[in-house]
Amino acid sequence: MKDKSFSSIFASIYKYILILLTLIMFVIVGANVFARFILNSSLGWADELARFIFIWISFLGAVFAYTTDDHVGLNFVVAKIKSAKAQNIVKRIS
């Protein structure tokens, strides 16, 4: 029972971090678009920061998808195993 609540707590934390990072990236890209087309001056750091935030969103999103059993690649491999006991062992190891 503790394991489920521990994993659900981390899933909630990941979800809120992903939402926050997405909003930050949206604001940064929006500010850069505004600066480029309205002010005719680009923010030099905005492209780099948006790229790094996007990378972190991708990695954390993969972890979140795995914890909620929505990760396509891992589910496909585990589903190919015939034995339910072997599937359970592979899930626990991963």
Short mmCIF file of N, CA and C in Angstrom, two decimals:
data_model
loop_
_atom_site.label_atom_id
_atom_site.label_comp_id
_atom_site.label_asym_id
_atom_site.label_seq_id
_atom_site.Cartn_x
_atom_site.Cartn_y
_atom_site.Cartn_z
N MET A 1 0.82 -1.19 0.00
CA MET A 1 0.00 0.00 0.00
C MET A 1 0.87 1.26 0.00
N LYS A 2 1.97 1.24 0.77
CA LYS A 2 2.85 2.40 0.78
C LYS A 2 3.46 2.65 -0.58
N ASP A 3 3.77 1.57 -1.30
CA ASP A 3 4.40 1.71 -2.61
C ASP A 3 3.50 2.45 -3.58
N LYS A 4 2.21 2.17 -3.54
CA LYS A 4 1.28 2.84 -4.44
C LYS A 4 1.19 4.33 -4.13
N SER A 5 1.10 4.67 -2.84
CA SER A 5 0.99 6.09 -2.50
C SER A 5 2.29 6.83 -2.81
N PHE A 6 3.43 6.16 -2.60
CA PHE A 6 4.72 6.75 -2.92
C PHE A 6 4.83 7.04 -4.41
N SER A 7 4.43 6.08 -5.23
CA SER A 7 4.49 6.26 -6.67
C SER A 7 3.47 7.29 -7.15
N SER A 8 2.31 7.34 -6.53
CA SER A 8 1.32 8.34 -6.93
C SER A 8 1.75 9.75 -6.53
N ILE A 9 2.47 9.86 -5.43
CA ILE A 9 3.00 11.17 -5.03
C ILE A 9 4.02 11.65 -6.05
N PHE A 10 4.93 10.78 -6.46
CA PHE A 10 5.92 11.17 -7.47
C PHE A 10 5.27 11.43 -8.82
N ALA A 11 4.23 10.70 -9.16
CA ALA A 11 3.52 10.96 -10.43
C ALA A 11 2.88 12.34 -10.40
N SER A 12 2.33 12.72 -9.26
CA SER A 12 1.74 14.06 -9.14
C SER A 12 2.81 15.14 -9.24
N ILE A 13 3.94 14.91 -8.60
CA ILE A 13 5.04 15.88 -8.67
C ILE A 13 5.52 16.03 -10.11
N TYR A 14 5.71 14.89 -10.80
CA TYR A 14 6.13 14.94 -12.21
C TYR A 14 5.12 15.69 -13.06
N LYS A 15 3.84 15.45 -12.80
CA LYS A 15 2.80 16.10 -13.59
C LYS A 15 2.87 17.62 -13.42
N TYR A 16 3.00 18.09 -12.19
CA TYR A 16 3.05 19.53 -11.97
C TYR A 16 4.34 20.15 -12.48
N ILE A 17 5.45 19.42 -12.41
CA ILE A 17 6.70 19.92 -12.98
C ILE A 17 6.57 20.04 -14.50
N LEU A 18 5.96 19.05 -15.13
CA LEU A 18 5.76 19.09 -16.58
C LEU A 18 4.86 20.25 -16.99
N ILE A 19 3.80 20.47 -16.24
CA ILE A 19 2.90 21.59 -16.54
C ILE A 19 3.64 22.91 -16.39
N LEU A 20 4.41 23.04 -15.32
CA LEU A 20 5.16 24.27 -15.08
C LEU A 20 6.20 24.52 -16.17
N LEU A 21 6.95 23.48 -16.54
CA LEU A 21 7.95 23.64 -17.60
C LEU A 21 7.31 24.00 -18.94
N THR A 22 6.16 23.41 -19.23
CA THR A 22 5.46 23.73 -20.48
C THR A 22 5.01 25.18 -20.49
N LEU A 23 4.48 25.66 -19.37
CA LEU A 23 4.07 27.05 -19.29
C LEU A 23 5.26 28.00 -19.42
N ILE A 24 6.38 27.66 -18.76
CA ILE A 24 7.58 28.49 -18.86
C ILE A 24 8.08 28.54 -20.30
N MET A 25 8.10 27.40 -20.97
CA MET A 25 8.55 27.37 -22.35
C MET A 25 7.61 28.19 -23.24
N PHE A 26 6.31 28.10 -23.00
CA PHE A 26 5.34 28.87 -23.77
C PHE A 26 5.58 30.37 -23.59
N VAL A 27 5.82 30.81 -22.36
CA VAL A 27 6.06 32.23 -22.10
C VAL A 27 7.36 32.69 -22.75
N ILE A 28 8.42 31.88 -22.65
CA ILE A 28 9.71 32.25 -23.22
C ILE A 28 9.62 32.37 -24.74
N VAL A 29 9.01 31.39 -25.38
CA VAL A 29 8.89 31.42 -26.84
C VAL A 29 7.98 32.57 -27.26
N GLY A 30 6.90 32.79 -26.54
CA GLY A 30 6.01 33.90 -26.84
C GLY A 30 6.70 35.25 -26.70
N ALA A 31 7.51 35.41 -25.65
CA ALA A 31 8.25 36.66 -25.46
C ALA A 31 9.28 36.85 -26.57
N ASN A 32 9.90 35.77 -27.00
CA ASN A 32 10.89 35.88 -28.07
C ASN A 32 10.22 36.24 -29.40
N VAL A 33 9.06 35.65 -29.67
CA VAL A 33 8.32 36.01 -30.89
C VAL A 33 7.91 37.48 -30.85
N PHE A 34 7.43 37.92 -29.70
CA PHE A 34 7.07 39.33 -29.55
C PHE A 34 8.28 40.23 -29.77
N ALA A 35 9.40 39.86 -29.16
CA ALA A 35 10.61 40.68 -29.30
C ALA A 35 11.10 40.71 -30.74
N ARG A 36 11.02 39.60 -31.44
CA ARG A 36 11.50 39.55 -32.83
C ARG A 36 10.65 40.37 -33.78
N PHE A 37 9.33 40.21 -33.69
CA PHE A 37 8.46 40.81 -34.70
C PHE A 37 7.93 42.19 -34.32
N ILE A 38 7.85 42.49 -33.05
CA ILE A 38 7.35 43.80 -32.64
C ILE A 38 8.51 44.75 -32.32
N LEU A 39 9.48 44.28 -31.58
CA LEU A 39 10.60 45.13 -31.16
C LEU A 39 11.80 45.06 -32.10
N ASN A 40 11.76 44.14 -33.07
CA ASN A 40 12.86 43.92 -34.01
C ASN A 40 14.20 43.63 -33.32
N SER A 41 14.13 42.93 -32.20
CA SER A 41 15.32 42.56 -31.47
C SER A 41 15.06 41.22 -30.78
N SER A 42 15.88 40.24 -31.10
CA SER A 42 15.66 38.90 -30.56
C SER A 42 16.31 38.75 -29.19
N LEU A 43 15.71 37.93 -28.35
CA LEU A 43 16.32 37.58 -27.06
C LEU A 43 17.30 36.45 -27.31
N GLY A 44 18.57 36.69 -27.07
CA GLY A 44 19.61 35.72 -27.39
C GLY A 44 19.52 34.42 -26.61
N TRP A 45 19.06 34.49 -25.40
CA TRP A 45 19.03 33.32 -24.52
C TRP A 45 17.75 32.51 -24.68
N ALA A 46 16.72 33.06 -25.31
CA ALA A 46 15.41 32.41 -25.32
C ALA A 46 15.40 31.11 -26.10
N ASP A 47 16.07 31.06 -27.25
CA ASP A 47 16.08 29.83 -28.05
C ASP A 47 16.78 28.70 -27.32
N GLU A 48 17.92 29.02 -26.70
CA GLU A 48 18.67 27.98 -25.97
C GLU A 48 17.88 27.46 -24.79
N LEU A 49 17.30 28.35 -24.01
CA LEU A 49 16.55 27.93 -22.83
C LEU A 49 15.31 27.12 -23.22
N ALA A 50 14.63 27.55 -24.27
CA ALA A 50 13.45 26.79 -24.73
C ALA A 50 13.85 25.39 -25.19
N ARG A 51 15.00 25.27 -25.84
CA ARG A 51 15.48 23.96 -26.29
C ARG A 51 15.77 23.04 -25.10
N PHE A 52 16.46 23.57 -24.08
CA PHE A 52 16.78 22.76 -22.91
C PHE A 52 15.52 22.38 -22.13
N ILE A 53 14.57 23.30 -22.03
CA ILE A 53 13.31 22.98 -21.36
C ILE A 53 12.56 21.90 -22.13
N PHE A 54 12.58 21.97 -23.45
CA PHE A 54 11.91 20.96 -24.27
C PHE A 54 12.55 19.58 -24.06
N ILE A 55 13.87 19.54 -23.96
CA ILE A 55 14.56 18.27 -23.69
C ILE A 55 14.13 17.71 -22.35
N TRP A 56 14.08 18.55 -21.32
CA TRP A 56 13.66 18.09 -20.00
C TRP A 56 12.21 17.64 -19.99
N ILE A 57 11.36 18.33 -20.74
CA ILE A 57 9.96 17.91 -20.85
C ILE A 57 9.87 16.53 -21.49
N SER A 58 10.71 16.27 -22.49
CA SER A 58 10.70 14.96 -23.14
C SER A 58 11.11 13.85 -22.18
N PHE A 59 12.20 14.08 -21.44
CA PHE A 59 12.68 13.04 -20.51
C PHE A 59 11.71 12.83 -19.35
N LEU A 60 11.25 13.91 -18.75
CA LEU A 60 10.33 13.77 -17.63
C LEU A 60 8.98 13.23 -18.09
N GLY A 61 8.58 13.58 -19.31
CA GLY A 61 7.33 13.05 -19.86
C GLY A 61 7.41 11.55 -20.08
N ALA A 62 8.57 11.06 -20.49
CA ALA A 62 8.74 9.61 -20.66
C ALA A 62 8.64 8.90 -19.32
N VAL A 63 9.21 9.48 -18.28
CA VAL A 63 9.11 8.89 -16.94
C VAL A 63 7.67 8.91 -16.46
N PHE A 64 6.99 10.03 -16.67
CA PHE A 64 5.59 10.13 -16.26
C PHE A 64 4.72 9.13 -17.01
N ALA A 65 4.96 8.99 -18.30
CA ALA A 65 4.19 8.04 -19.11
C ALA A 65 4.45 6.61 -18.63
N TYR A 66 5.67 6.32 -18.23
CA TYR A 66 5.97 4.98 -17.74
C TYR A 66 5.28 4.72 -16.40
N THR A 67 5.27 5.71 -15.51
CA THR A 67 4.64 5.49 -14.20
C THR A 67 3.13 5.34 -14.31
N THR A 68 2.53 5.93 -15.34
CA THR A 68 1.08 5.79 -15.52
C THR A 68 0.74 4.68 -16.52
N ASP A 69 1.72 3.86 -16.90
CA ASP A 69 1.55 2.75 -17.85
C ASP A 69 1.04 3.22 -19.21
N ASP A 70 1.50 4.37 -19.65
CA ASP A 70 1.11 4.91 -20.95
C ASP A 70 2.27 4.93 -21.94
N HIS A 71 3.42 4.42 -21.56
CA HIS A 71 4.58 4.45 -22.44
C HIS A 71 4.44 3.34 -23.48
N VAL A 72 4.32 3.72 -24.74
CA VAL A 72 4.00 2.78 -25.82
C VAL A 72 5.09 1.74 -26.00
N GLY A 73 6.33 2.14 -26.08
CA GLY A 73 7.42 1.22 -26.38
C GLY A 73 7.60 0.16 -25.32
N LEU A 74 7.57 0.53 -24.06
CA LEU A 74 7.77 -0.45 -23.00
C LEU A 74 6.58 -1.38 -22.86
N ASN A 75 5.39 -0.86 -23.00
CA ASN A 75 4.20 -1.73 -22.93
C ASN A 75 4.18 -2.74 -24.06
N PHE A 76 4.62 -2.34 -25.24
CA PHE A 76 4.64 -3.23 -26.39
C PHE A 76 5.58 -4.41 -26.15
N VAL A 77 6.77 -4.13 -25.60
CA VAL A 77 7.74 -5.20 -25.35
C VAL A 77 7.24 -6.15 -24.27
N VAL A 78 6.72 -5.60 -23.19
CA VAL A 78 6.23 -6.44 -22.09
C VAL A 78 5.02 -7.25 -22.53
N ALA A 79 4.16 -6.70 -23.36
CA ALA A 79 2.97 -7.41 -23.82
C ALA A 79 3.32 -8.61 -24.70
N LYS A 80 4.50 -8.61 -25.32
CA LYS A 80 4.92 -9.73 -26.17
C LYS A 80 5.32 -10.96 -25.36
N ILE A 81 5.58 -10.79 -24.07
CA ILE A 81 5.95 -11.93 -23.21
C ILE A 81 4.69 -12.73 -22.91
N LYS A 82 4.75 -14.04 -23.12
CA LYS A 82 3.57 -14.89 -22.99
C LYS A 82 3.16 -15.13 -21.53
N SER A 83 4.13 -15.39 -20.66
CA SER A 83 3.84 -15.74 -19.28
C SER A 83 3.52 -14.50 -18.44
N ALA A 84 2.43 -14.56 -17.68
CA ALA A 84 2.04 -13.44 -16.82
C ALA A 84 3.06 -13.25 -15.70
N LYS A 85 3.63 -14.37 -15.22
CA LYS A 85 4.64 -14.29 -14.17
C LYS A 85 5.89 -13.61 -14.69
N ALA A 86 6.30 -13.95 -15.91
CA ALA A 86 7.49 -13.31 -16.51
C ALA A 86 7.22 -11.84 -16.79
N GLN A 87 6.01 -11.49 -17.20
CA GLN A 87 5.66 -10.08 -17.40
C GLN A 87 5.78 -9.30 -16.09
N ASN A 88 5.31 -9.89 -15.02
CA ASN A 88 5.37 -9.24 -13.72
C ASN A 88 6.82 -9.04 -13.29
N ILE A 89 7.67 -10.04 -13.53
CA ILE A 89 9.09 -9.93 -13.18
C ILE A 89 9.76 -8.81 -14.00
N VAL A 90 9.47 -8.75 -15.28
CA VAL A 90 10.06 -7.72 -16.12
C VAL A 90 9.58 -6.33 -15.69
N LYS A 91 8.32 -6.19 -15.35
CA LYS A 91 7.80 -4.90 -14.87
C LYS A 91 8.48 -4.47 -13.58
N ARG A 92 8.68 -5.41 -12.68
CA ARG A 92 9.33 -5.07 -11.40
C ARG A 92 10.80 -4.69 -11.60
N ILE A 93 11.49 -5.39 -12.49
CA ILE A 93 12.90 -5.09 -12.75
C ILE A 93 13.04 -3.72 -13.39
N SER A 94 12.18 -3.44 -14.34
CA SER A 94 12.28 -2.14 -15.03
C SER A 94 11.81 -1.02 -14.16
#
